[in-house]
Coordinates of C-alpha atoms in Angstrom, one line a residue:
Chain A
M1 CA 32.3 60.9 42.2
G2 CA 31.8 57.4 41.5
K3 CA 28.6 55.6 40.5
V4 CA 26.5 52.2 40.2
V5 CA 26.6 49.7 37.6
E6 CA 23.9 47.0 37.9
I7 CA 24.5 43.5 35.1
H8 CA 21.1 41.9 34.9
P9 CA 20.9 39.8 34.2
T10 CA 23.9 38.2 35.1
T11 CA 25.3 35.3 32.0
R12 CA 25.9 32.0 31.5
H13 CA 25.6 30.5 34.8
E14 CA 22.3 28.6 36.3
G15 CA 19.8 30.4 37.7
H16 CA 18.8 34.3 38.2
A17 CA 21.0 36.6 40.0
K18 CA 22.5 40.4 39.4
L19 CA 25.3 42.2 40.0
V20 CA 25.2 45.6 41.5
L21 CA 28.4 47.2 41.6
K22 CA 29.4 50.7 43.2
V23 CA 32.7 51.7 41.3
D24 CA 34.5 55.0 41.2
D25 CA 35.9 57.1 38.6
E26 CA 37.9 54.8 36.8
G27 CA 35.5 52.2 37.1
I28 CA 37.6 50.2 39.9
V29 CA 33.8 48.6 41.7
E30 CA 34.7 49.8 45.4
K31 CA 31.5 47.9 46.6
G32 CA 30.2 45.2 45.2
Y33 CA 27.1 43.1 45.4
Y34 CA 26.4 39.8 43.8
L35 CA 22.7 38.9 44.3
S36 CA 20.0 36.1 43.9
V37 CA 16.9 37.6 42.7
T38 CA 15.1 34.4 42.6
P39 CA 12.1 34.4 45.1
V40 CA 12.1 32.2 47.8
R41 CA 10.9 28.9 47.8
G42 CA 10.2 28.1 51.6
F43 CA 11.2 24.3 51.3
E44 CA 11.9 24.1 54.3
K45 CA 8.3 25.6 55.8
F46 CA 6.2 23.3 53.7
L47 CA 8.5 20.1 54.3
V48 CA 7.2 20.3 58.4
G49 CA 4.5 18.1 58.9
K50 CA 5.6 14.9 55.7
P51 CA 7.0 12.2 55.8
A52 CA 10.6 11.4 56.0
E53 CA 10.3 9.9 52.8
F54 CA 9.3 12.6 50.9
A55 CA 12.5 14.8 52.0
P56 CA 14.8 13.5 49.4
I57 CA 12.0 13.3 46.8
A58 CA 11.1 16.9 47.2
V59 CA 14.7 18.4 47.4
M60 CA 15.6 16.7 44.2
R61 CA 13.3 19.1 42.7
F62 CA 15.1 22.4 44.7
C63 CA 16.8 22.4 40.7
G64 CA 17.5 21.0 37.5
V65 CA 21.1 20.5 37.7
C66 CA 21.6 19.2 40.9
P67 CA 18.7 16.9 42.0
V68 CA 21.8 14.2 42.8
A69 CA 23.6 16.6 45.0
H70 CA 20.4 17.3 46.9
A71 CA 18.9 14.2 47.4
I72 CA 22.1 12.9 48.9
S73 CA 22.5 15.3 51.7
S74 CA 19.0 14.9 52.4
V75 CA 18.9 11.5 53.0
E76 CA 22.5 12.1 54.9
A77 CA 20.5 14.5 57.7
I78 CA 17.6 11.8 58.0
E79 CA 19.8 9.1 58.7
D80 CA 22.0 11.2 61.3
A81 CA 18.5 12.1 62.9
C82 CA 17.5 8.7 63.1
N83 CA 20.5 7.1 63.7
I84 CA 20.4 5.1 60.4
T85 CA 23.8 3.3 59.4
P86 CA 23.4 2.7 55.6
P87 CA 25.6 -0.7 54.5
K88 CA 29.2 -0.3 53.3
D89 CA 28.1 -1.0 49.8
G90 CA 24.9 1.5 49.3
L91 CA 27.4 4.7 50.4
L92 CA 30.2 4.1 47.9
L93 CA 27.1 3.3 45.4
R94 CA 25.3 7.1 46.4
E95 CA 29.3 7.9 46.6
L96 CA 29.7 7.1 43.0
I97 CA 26.4 8.5 41.8
G98 CA 27.5 12.0 43.8
I99 CA 30.8 12.2 41.9
A100 CA 28.8 11.2 39.1
N101 CA 26.4 14.3 39.4
K102 CA 30.3 16.5 39.4
M103 CA 31.7 14.5 36.4
H104 CA 28.8 16.0 34.4
S105 CA 28.5 19.4 36.0
H106 CA 32.2 20.5 35.9
P107 CA 32.7 19.8 32.0
L108 CA 29.0 21.6 31.7
H109 CA 30.4 24.4 33.7
Q110 CA 33.3 24.0 31.0
F111 CA 30.8 24.4 28.0
L112 CA 29.4 28.2 29.9
I113 CA 32.6 29.9 29.8
S114 CA 33.8 28.4 26.6
P115 CA 33.0 31.3 24.8
D116 CA 35.2 33.5 26.5
F117 CA 38.7 31.3 26.6
V118 CA 37.9 28.6 24.2
P119 CA 39.4 30.5 20.8
E120 CA 36.3 29.6 18.2
K121 CA 39.1 27.2 16.0
D122 CA 38.9 24.8 19.1
R123 CA 35.6 25.6 19.9
V124 CA 33.9 22.4 18.2
E125 CA 36.3 19.9 18.8
F126 CA 36.1 21.1 22.7
I127 CA 32.5 21.1 23.1
K128 CA 32.4 17.3 21.1
R129 CA 35.1 16.5 24.5
V130 CA 32.5 18.0 26.8
Q131 CA 29.5 16.5 25.1
K132 CA 31.5 12.3 25.8
M133 CA 32.3 13.8 29.3
R134 CA 28.7 14.0 30.4
K135 CA 27.3 11.2 28.2
I136 CA 29.3 9.2 30.3
A137 CA 28.6 10.8 33.6
Q138 CA 25.2 10.6 33.3
Y139 CA 25.1 7.4 31.9
I140 CA 26.6 6.1 35.7
V141 CA 23.9 8.4 37.4
D142 CA 21.3 6.6 35.1
V143 CA 22.3 3.0 36.6
V144 CA 23.9 3.9 39.6
G145 CA 20.3 5.8 40.1
G146 CA 17.3 4.2 38.7
E147 CA 16.5 6.8 36.3
G148 CA 18.8 9.8 35.4
I149 CA 17.0 12.9 36.3
H150 CA 15.2 11.7 39.7
P151 CA 17.3 8.8 40.4
P152 CA 14.8 7.3 42.6
N153 CA 17.4 4.9 44.2
I154 CA 18.9 7.1 46.2
R155 CA 17.2 6.2 50.0
I156 CA 16.9 7.1 53.4
G157 CA 19.0 4.1 54.9
G158 CA 21.7 4.0 51.5
M159 CA 20.6 3.0 48.1
A160 CA 17.5 0.9 47.1
K161 CA 19.2 -1.5 44.9
N162 CA 22.7 -1.9 43.8
I163 CA 24.7 -2.6 40.1
T164 CA 25.0 -5.6 38.1
E165 CA 28.5 -7.1 37.6
S166 CA 28.0 -6.2 34.0
A167 CA 26.5 -2.7 34.9
K168 CA 30.0 -3.0 36.7
T169 CA 32.0 -4.0 34.3
K170 CA 30.2 -1.3 31.8
I171 CA 30.5 1.8 33.6
Y172 CA 34.5 1.2 34.7
Y173 CA 35.0 1.1 31.0
K174 CA 33.3 4.3 30.7
C175 CA 35.3 5.8 33.4
K176 CA 38.5 4.6 31.7
E177 CA 37.7 6.8 28.4
Y178 CA 36.0 9.1 30.9
E179 CA 39.7 9.7 32.3
K180 CA 41.3 9.8 28.9
L181 CA 38.8 12.8 28.4
A182 CA 39.6 14.8 31.5
K183 CA 43.4 14.4 31.0
E184 CA 42.6 16.1 27.5
Q185 CA 40.4 18.7 28.8
I186 CA 43.4 19.8 31.4
E187 CA 45.9 19.8 29.2
Y188 CA 43.9 22.2 27.4
L189 CA 42.0 24.0 29.7
V190 CA 44.8 24.7 32.5
P191 CA 47.6 26.8 30.5
I192 CA 44.7 28.9 28.9
F193 CA 43.6 29.7 32.6
E194 CA 47.0 30.2 33.3
S195 CA 47.1 32.9 30.9
R196 CA 44.6 34.9 32.0
T197 CA 43.4 35.5 28.6
L198 CA 39.9 36.0 27.1
T199 CA 39.4 34.5 23.5
N200 CA 39.5 38.4 22.8
G201 CA 42.7 38.6 23.7
T202 CA 42.4 40.5 26.8
E203 CA 44.3 40.1 29.7
L204 CA 42.3 39.5 32.9
P205 CA 44.2 41.1 36.0
E206 CA 46.3 39.0 38.1
K207 CA 44.3 39.2 41.3
L208 CA 40.8 39.1 40.0
G209 CA 39.0 37.4 42.9
Y210 CA 41.0 37.7 45.6
H211 CA 40.2 37.6 48.5
D212 CA 41.0 36.6 52.3
F213 CA 37.6 34.6 53.6
G214 CA 37.9 31.1 55.1
Y215 CA 37.7 28.3 53.3
I216 CA 35.1 25.3 53.7
A217 CA 35.6 21.4 52.8
T218 CA 34.9 18.1 54.5
H219 CA 36.1 15.3 52.1
P220 CA 37.6 15.7 48.9
T221 CA 34.7 13.7 46.7
Y222 CA 32.0 12.4 48.9
G223 CA 30.9 14.5 52.3
D224 CA 31.9 14.0 56.1
R225 CA 29.4 15.7 59.0
T226 CA 32.3 14.9 61.5
A227 CA 34.4 17.5 59.4
I228 CA 32.5 20.6 60.4
D229 CA 31.4 21.9 63.6
Q230 CA 27.2 23.1 62.7
S231 CA 27.1 25.0 65.7
K232 CA 29.5 27.5 64.1
V233 CA 27.5 28.2 61.5
V234 CA 25.7 31.2 61.8
E235 CA 23.0 32.5 59.0
Y236 CA 22.5 36.3 58.7
T237 CA 19.6 37.8 56.9
P238 CA 20.2 40.7 54.2
F239 CA 19.0 43.0 56.3
E240 CA 21.8 42.9 58.6
F241 CA 24.3 42.1 55.9
Y242 CA 23.8 44.4 53.1
E243 CA 22.6 48.2 52.9
K244 CA 19.3 48.7 53.0
D245 CA 18.2 49.2 48.8
V246 CA 20.8 46.2 48.9
A247 CA 18.5 44.0 51.3
L248 CA 15.9 44.8 49.9
Q249 CA 16.7 42.8 46.7
A250 CA 18.9 40.1 48.2
S251 CA 16.7 36.7 48.7
T252 CA 19.2 34.8 50.1
T253 CA 20.7 34.2 53.8
I254 CA 24.3 35.1 54.5
P255 CA 26.1 32.1 55.8
T256 CA 29.9 32.3 58.3
Y257 CA 30.9 29.7 59.5
N258 CA 33.8 30.8 63.1
G259 CA 32.1 34.3 62.1
R260 CA 33.9 34.6 58.7
L261 CA 32.6 34.3 55.1
A262 CA 33.7 31.1 53.4
E263 CA 34.1 30.1 50.1
V264 CA 32.6 26.6 49.2
G265 CA 33.1 24.3 45.6
P266 CA 36.7 23.5 44.0
R267 CA 38.9 25.4 45.1
A268 CA 38.0 24.8 48.5
R269 CA 38.4 21.0 48.4
F270 CA 41.7 21.6 46.7
R271 CA 43.0 23.8 49.3
K272 CA 42.0 21.3 51.9
F273 CA 43.1 17.9 50.2
F274 CA 45.5 18.8 48.1
D275 CA 47.3 21.7 49.3
F276 CA 46.5 24.0 46.5
K277 CA 47.4 27.7 47.3
E278 CA 46.1 29.4 44.4
K279 CA 43.8 32.2 44.4
G280 CA 41.8 33.9 42.6
A281 CA 39.1 33.5 40.1
M282 CA 41.2 31.1 37.4
A283 CA 42.9 29.5 40.4
I284 CA 39.1 28.3 41.0
N285 CA 39.0 26.8 37.2
I286 CA 42.3 25.2 37.4
A287 CA 40.8 23.4 40.7
R288 CA 37.6 22.6 38.9
A289 CA 40.0 21.3 35.9
Y290 CA 42.0 19.2 37.9
E291 CA 39.3 17.4 40.2
L292 CA 37.8 16.0 37.0
E293 CA 40.8 13.6 36.8
V294 CA 40.4 13.1 40.9
L295 CA 36.5 11.9 40.8
V296 CA 37.4 9.5 38.1
K297 CA 39.7 7.9 39.9
R298 CA 37.7 7.6 42.7
A299 CA 35.0 6.5 40.7
M300 CA 37.1 3.5 39.6
E301 CA 38.2 2.9 43.1
I302 CA 34.9 2.7 44.0
L303 CA 34.1 -0.2 41.3
D304 CA 37.1 -2.0 42.8
E305 CA 35.7 -1.8 46.7
L306 CA 31.7 -2.6 46.0
N307 CA 30.6 -5.7 46.6
V308 CA 27.7 -6.3 43.8
N309 CA 26.0 -9.1 46.0
G310 CA 26.7 -6.7 49.2
K311 CA 23.8 -4.9 51.0
T312 CA 23.1 -1.6 49.5
L313 CA 20.1 -1.0 52.1
S314 CA 19.1 -0.3 55.6
D315 CA 16.1 -1.9 57.4
E316 CA 16.3 0.5 60.5
P317 CA 13.1 2.6 61.5
I318 CA 13.4 6.2 59.8
I319 CA 11.6 7.4 63.3
G320 CA 14.2 10.3 65.4
D321 CA 13.1 11.3 68.9
G322 CA 11.8 14.7 67.4
E323 CA 14.4 16.9 68.9
K324 CA 18.1 15.8 67.1
A325 CA 18.6 18.1 63.8
G326 CA 20.4 15.4 61.9
L327 CA 23.4 17.0 59.3
G328 CA 23.6 15.8 56.0
V329 CA 26.9 17.4 53.9
H330 CA 27.7 16.7 51.1
E331 CA 30.6 18.0 48.9
A332 CA 28.4 18.7 45.3
A333 CA 29.7 20.1 42.1
R334 CA 29.8 23.7 43.9
G335 CA 30.9 22.8 47.3
H336 CA 29.6 22.4 50.3
N337 CA 26.1 21.8 50.6
T338 CA 24.0 21.2 54.1
H339 CA 20.7 19.6 54.6
Q340 CA 19.5 19.6 58.1
A341 CA 16.4 17.6 59.8
A342 CA 14.5 16.6 62.8
I343 CA 12.1 13.4 62.6
D344 CA 9.8 12.5 65.7
K345 CA 8.5 9.3 66.7
R346 CA 6.3 9.2 63.9
G347 CA 8.7 9.7 61.3
N348 CA 7.6 12.8 60.2
I349 CA 9.4 15.5 59.6
V350 CA 9.8 18.5 62.0
Y351 CA 12.6 20.8 61.3
Y352 CA 14.3 21.2 57.5
N353 CA 17.0 23.4 57.3
A354 CA 19.2 23.5 54.0
I355 CA 22.3 25.7 53.0
V356 CA 22.9 24.6 49.7
A357 CA 26.6 25.5 48.1
T358 CA 26.1 28.9 46.5
T359 CA 24.3 30.8 49.7
W360 CA 27.9 30.3 50.7
N361 CA 29.2 31.5 47.8
I362 CA 27.2 34.5 47.0
P363 CA 29.1 36.9 49.4
V364 CA 32.1 35.4 48.8
I365 CA 31.8 36.9 45.2
S366 CA 30.6 40.0 45.8
K367 CA 33.7 40.8 48.2
A368 CA 36.2 39.0 45.9
I369 CA 34.9 41.8 42.5
E370 CA 35.7 44.3 44.7
G371 CA 39.5 46.1 43.3
S372 CA 38.8 45.5 39.6
H373 CA 37.2 46.7 36.9
Y374 CA 33.9 46.4 36.6
K375 CA 34.2 45.4 33.2
F376 CA 35.9 42.0 34.9
A377 CA 33.5 40.9 37.5
E378 CA 31.2 38.6 35.4
Y379 CA 34.5 36.1 35.1
V380 CA 34.7 36.1 38.7
V381 CA 30.8 35.5 39.0
R382 CA 31.1 32.7 36.6
A383 CA 34.8 30.9 38.4
Y384 CA 32.1 29.5 40.8
D385 CA 29.6 28.0 38.7
P386 CA 26.9 30.2 40.9
C387 CA 23.8 27.9 41.3
I388 CA 20.6 30.1 41.8
S389 CA 17.4 28.2 41.3
C390 CA 15.3 27.4 39.3
A391 CA 13.0 28.9 36.0
T392 CA 9.4 26.9 35.5
H393 CA 9.1 27.5 31.5
M394 CA 5.5 27.7 29.9
I395 CA 5.0 28.0 26.4
V396 CA 2.2 30.6 25.5
K397 CA 0.3 31.7 23.0
D398 CA -2.0 34.7 23.0
Y399 CA -6.1 35.0 22.7
D400 CA -5.8 35.4 19.3
G401 CA -3.6 32.2 19.6
R402 CA -1.4 33.0 16.7
V403 CA 1.4 34.4 18.2
V404 CA 3.5 32.2 20.8
D405 CA 6.1 33.1 22.9
E406 CA 8.3 32.2 25.9
K407 CA 7.8 32.4 29.9
I408 CA 9.1 32.5 32.4
L409 CA 8.3 32.3 35.6
K410 CA 10.6 33.9 38.0
Chain B
M1 CA 25.1 6.9 27.0
P2 CA 22.4 6.8 29.3
E3 CA 20.2 4.1 28.2
Y4 CA 17.0 6.3 28.0
L5 CA 19.2 8.0 25.0
N6 CA 19.5 4.5 23.5
K7 CA 15.2 4.1 22.8
E8 CA 13.2 5.2 19.6
I9 CA 10.3 6.3 21.4
L10 CA 11.0 8.5 24.5
I11 CA 7.8 9.6 26.6
L12 CA 8.9 13.1 28.7
G13 CA 6.9 13.7 31.5
C14 CA 7.9 17.5 32.1
G15 CA 7.4 20.0 35.2
N16 CA 7.9 19.9 38.2
V17 CA 5.3 18.3 40.6
L18 CA 5.2 20.8 43.5
F19 CA 3.8 23.3 41.7
G20 CA 0.2 22.9 41.2
D21 CA -0.8 22.0 37.3
D22 CA 2.5 22.3 36.6
G23 CA 2.9 18.7 37.9
F24 CA 0.6 17.4 34.9
G25 CA 3.5 15.8 32.7
Y26 CA 4.5 13.6 36.3
A27 CA 1.5 12.5 36.9
V28 CA 0.8 11.3 33.2
V29 CA 3.9 9.8 33.1
N30 CA 2.8 7.8 36.7
K31 CA -0.2 6.6 34.5
L32 CA 1.5 5.3 31.8
N33 CA 4.1 3.4 34.4
A34 CA 1.3 1.9 36.0
L35 CA -0.5 0.9 32.4
K36 CA 2.8 -1.2 31.6
E37 CA 1.6 -4.0 32.6
K38 CA -1.6 -4.1 30.8
I39 CA -0.8 -2.8 27.2
P40 CA 1.6 -4.5 25.5
A41 CA 2.8 -0.5 23.5
L42 CA 4.2 0.7 26.4
N43 CA 6.2 -2.7 27.7
S44 CA 8.7 -2.1 25.1
N45 CA 12.3 -2.1 25.3
K46 CA 12.7 1.0 23.0
I47 CA 10.3 3.0 24.3
G48 CA 11.7 5.2 27.5
I49 CA 8.7 6.7 29.7
I50 CA 10.9 9.7 32.0
D51 CA 9.8 11.9 34.7
A52 CA 11.8 14.5 33.4
G53 CA 11.1 17.4 35.8
T54 CA 13.3 20.5 34.8
G55 CA 15.7 18.7 33.9
A56 CA 14.4 17.0 30.6
S57 CA 16.5 20.4 28.3
H58 CA 19.7 20.0 30.0
Y59 CA 20.1 15.8 30.9
I60 CA 18.1 15.1 28.0
L61 CA 17.9 17.5 24.8
S62 CA 20.7 19.1 25.1
L63 CA 22.5 15.3 24.7
I64 CA 21.3 13.9 21.5
D65 CA 23.0 13.9 18.6
E66 CA 24.0 11.2 15.3
D67 CA 24.6 8.7 17.7
T68 CA 21.3 8.7 19.2
P69 CA 18.9 5.9 17.6
I70 CA 15.5 7.9 18.9
K71 CA 13.2 8.2 16.5
K72 CA 10.4 10.6 18.0
I73 CA 9.8 12.2 21.8
I74 CA 6.6 12.9 23.1
I75 CA 6.6 15.7 25.5
I76 CA 3.9 16.1 28.2
D77 CA 3.7 19.7 29.8
A78 CA 1.6 22.4 31.4
I79 CA 1.0 25.0 29.3
D80 CA -0.3 28.1 29.6
F81 CA -2.4 29.3 26.0
G82 CA -5.4 30.8 27.3
L83 CA -8.0 27.9 26.5
K84 CA -10.3 25.7 29.1
P85 CA -8.5 24.9 31.5
G86 CA -7.8 21.1 31.2
E87 CA -8.3 21.3 27.6
L88 CA -5.4 19.3 25.4
I89 CA -3.5 20.6 22.7
K90 CA -1.2 18.7 20.1
L91 CA 2.1 21.2 19.2
Y92 CA 4.4 20.4 17.1
P93 CA 7.7 21.7 16.2
N94 CA 6.1 24.4 13.4
D95 CA 4.4 25.9 16.1
L96 CA 6.9 26.5 18.3
P97 CA 8.2 29.9 19.1
K98 CA 11.2 31.9 17.5
I99 CA 12.7 32.2 20.7
K100 CA 15.6 35.0 20.3
K101 CA 17.7 33.2 23.5
Y102 CA 18.9 36.7 25.4
Y103 CA 21.6 34.1 27.6
I104 CA 21.5 30.6 28.1
D105 CA 22.3 28.7 30.6
A106 CA 22.1 25.0 32.5
H107 CA 18.4 26.2 33.9
D108 CA 17.0 28.5 31.2
M109 CA 17.8 26.4 28.1
P110 CA 15.8 27.3 25.0
L111 CA 13.3 24.8 25.1
A112 CA 11.7 25.3 21.9
G113 CA 15.1 26.0 20.3
L114 CA 16.0 23.0 21.0
I115 CA 13.1 21.0 19.9
K116 CA 13.5 22.9 16.7
E117 CA 17.0 21.7 16.6
I118 CA 17.1 17.6 17.1
N119 CA 13.8 17.9 14.9
E120 CA 15.7 19.3 11.7
K121 CA 19.3 18.5 12.2
Y122 CA 18.6 14.3 13.3
G123 CA 14.9 14.1 11.4
I124 CA 13.8 13.2 15.1
E125 CA 9.6 14.2 15.3
V126 CA 8.9 15.7 18.0
V127 CA 4.8 16.2 19.5
V128 CA 4.2 18.2 22.7
I129 CA 1.1 17.3 24.6
G130 CA -0.1 20.1 25.9
C131 CA -2.6 21.0 29.0
Q132 CA -3.9 24.4 29.6
S133 CA -3.1 25.3 33.7
K134 CA -5.5 26.8 36.1
N135 CA -3.1 26.3 39.2
M136 CA 0.7 27.4 38.1
T137 CA 1.4 28.2 41.9
A138 CA 4.9 28.7 41.6
P139 CA 6.8 30.4 44.1
D140 CA 4.1 28.5 45.9
I141 CA 4.4 24.8 47.2
C142 CA 0.9 22.7 46.4
L143 CA 1.2 19.2 45.8
E144 CA -2.2 18.8 43.4
L145 CA -3.5 19.0 40.2
S146 CA -6.8 21.1 40.0
E147 CA -9.4 19.4 39.2
E148 CA -9.7 19.4 35.3
V149 CA -5.9 19.5 34.4
K150 CA -6.2 16.2 36.7
N151 CA -9.2 15.1 34.9
A152 CA -7.1 15.9 32.0
V153 CA -4.9 12.9 32.5
D154 CA -6.4 10.5 31.2
R155 CA -7.1 11.7 27.7
A156 CA -3.5 12.7 27.5
V157 CA -2.6 8.7 28.1
E158 CA -5.0 8.3 25.0
M159 CA -3.0 11.1 23.3
V160 CA 0.1 9.3 24.1
L161 CA -0.9 6.1 22.9
D162 CA -2.3 7.6 19.9
E163 CA 1.5 8.2 19.0
L164 CA 2.5 5.5 20.1
L165 CA 0.6 2.9 17.5
K166 CA 0.7 5.5 14.3

C-alpha cells in the first residue's frame, strides 16, 4: 500500500523546509519532495524602479547568513548590464571576501552536522576548531568588507576601499593558521564521511543520494559569467513540476539547465575543476571538507597578487540601456548563485531576477532521496547545506506583561 | 578575531530594514553613527556600533568566548509586547524567555538562549532596548518606519547614551 511520511521542519540546515515522502511498505522512498515553505518575498519586483546602488544593499537582506554572496552576485549583474569593468585589485578583494564567506560557512555547516558524525568524545575539540576557523574567516570579511555583516565596501564597479599593508600581513598570517586548521579538519572528517558511519553506529547505504542529473559550476572560487549560457536556463513553477497537492505547498521555482536539473555547490565545483567523480550524499560532505584548503590557498594567492596601493573602484557611470539583462554569477558556499539586472539610462532598475544556489539544489535533493529508506533522507538533505531563507525573530510578551515567548515570522 | 569582537561595548541594531518597523534597530544605529563626531562617548575605539541585521546571533553572539574582551552589549530591536506603538522598554537577560529550542540552524539560533549564555558564562552585561512595533510587514517590503516608531528613535538614542555613561 505504501504511505506518505512528512518531516516538518527539517532540522539543522538554514531556513524553513519540509520533506514529503511517498514510501512503500518497506519504507523505501518512491517519490521524494523537498519543499521550501518560506513565503515568497518578491525582492525581484520591489527592486524595480529603485536606483541600481540600492540592489546590493537590499539583497544583502535576503538572508542573515549569506549577505556577502548576494551582494557580489548583485554588483556583478549590474556591472554586466552597464558595461563596467572593475579594476583588477577591486576584483581580487571581492574574490577574497567571497572566499572568506565560504571559509566561514563551510565550518558552520560542519558544526551543524556534527551531531550526526562527530562522536561525543571528540565534540569539544571539533567545535573549538570550527569556532577558530569561523573567527578567522569573519575577521577577513570584517577587514576587507568594512563591516562583518552587511559589508558596505562591496560596490558596483569594484570595492570601495583597498586594505592597508598591515591588514594584508595580518590576513596572510591568519590564513596560514586557517590552513593548518583546515588540514586538521580534513584529516578528521574525510575518513568519517568515507566510512558513512553515524555516531550511533548506523552505516548509511553506499548509494545514498546518488543521482544522474547535471552539475553547474563556473569557477573554483569566484564565479564566471562566460562559463555559463544563461539562455539555456529555464525556470518552471512548482505547478509545472510537482503534483498539485505538493505544488501548492512549494514556494520556489524549479530551474533547469539544458532541460536538466543540476546540482550546484562544492561537489559540482570539484567535479568541474578537480576531477572529482564521487557520487552520493557523503561525496558532497567530502568535497566541502577538501574545499576548505582550496579556498584558503587561493586567499593567500590573492594576497600575493594584491597591490594595496592599486585602484579598487571604477568611476564609470552606473547607467545601462534599459534592455540588456546583465548577469552576475558567484560561486557561493552553497553553489552557483546568479542575479540578473537591467538598468535604464537614469540608473534605475527595470528588471531583476535572482536564482540562488539552493533553488537549484531543492529539486535535486527531492530526487536524490528516492530509492533509499526514508530514515536516511535527512542526511541527504543536510549534505547539500541548503539555505532556504531567513526568519524574523521577535520577543513576545502576553497581555499580562509577564509570560514571554519567542515568535518567528515565517 | 573580527575587530568588533575586540571591543568593550557593542551596540547592535538588530532587524531587517526592509520590513517596516523591524528596521528600528538600523535607524537607531544610523543615528548613533551620525552623532559620533558630536558626542565623544560614542567616538571611542572601545565601542562598536553595528548594523547587525538578522545576523547578530550568527556572526557575533555565537563567536563570543573567553578570549573576547566584551563587557557589555546593548541590543536595539523592535519588539511586540502589546504596548503602545513606539513605546520603549529595557530588558535584561532575566526578562528573556527560557526557550526549549526545537531545532537549531544559523537562521534560527535561539537569541534569548545565546544572550543568557554569554551573560552567565562570560559575565557580559546585556541590555535590550526594545521598541513596540506597529507595522512588521514581513514578508511584504516596506522601507519606512511607522510614525510612532520613527518618533522613538531619538529617545532610544538617549537610552543608549545613558547605558554608555552608566
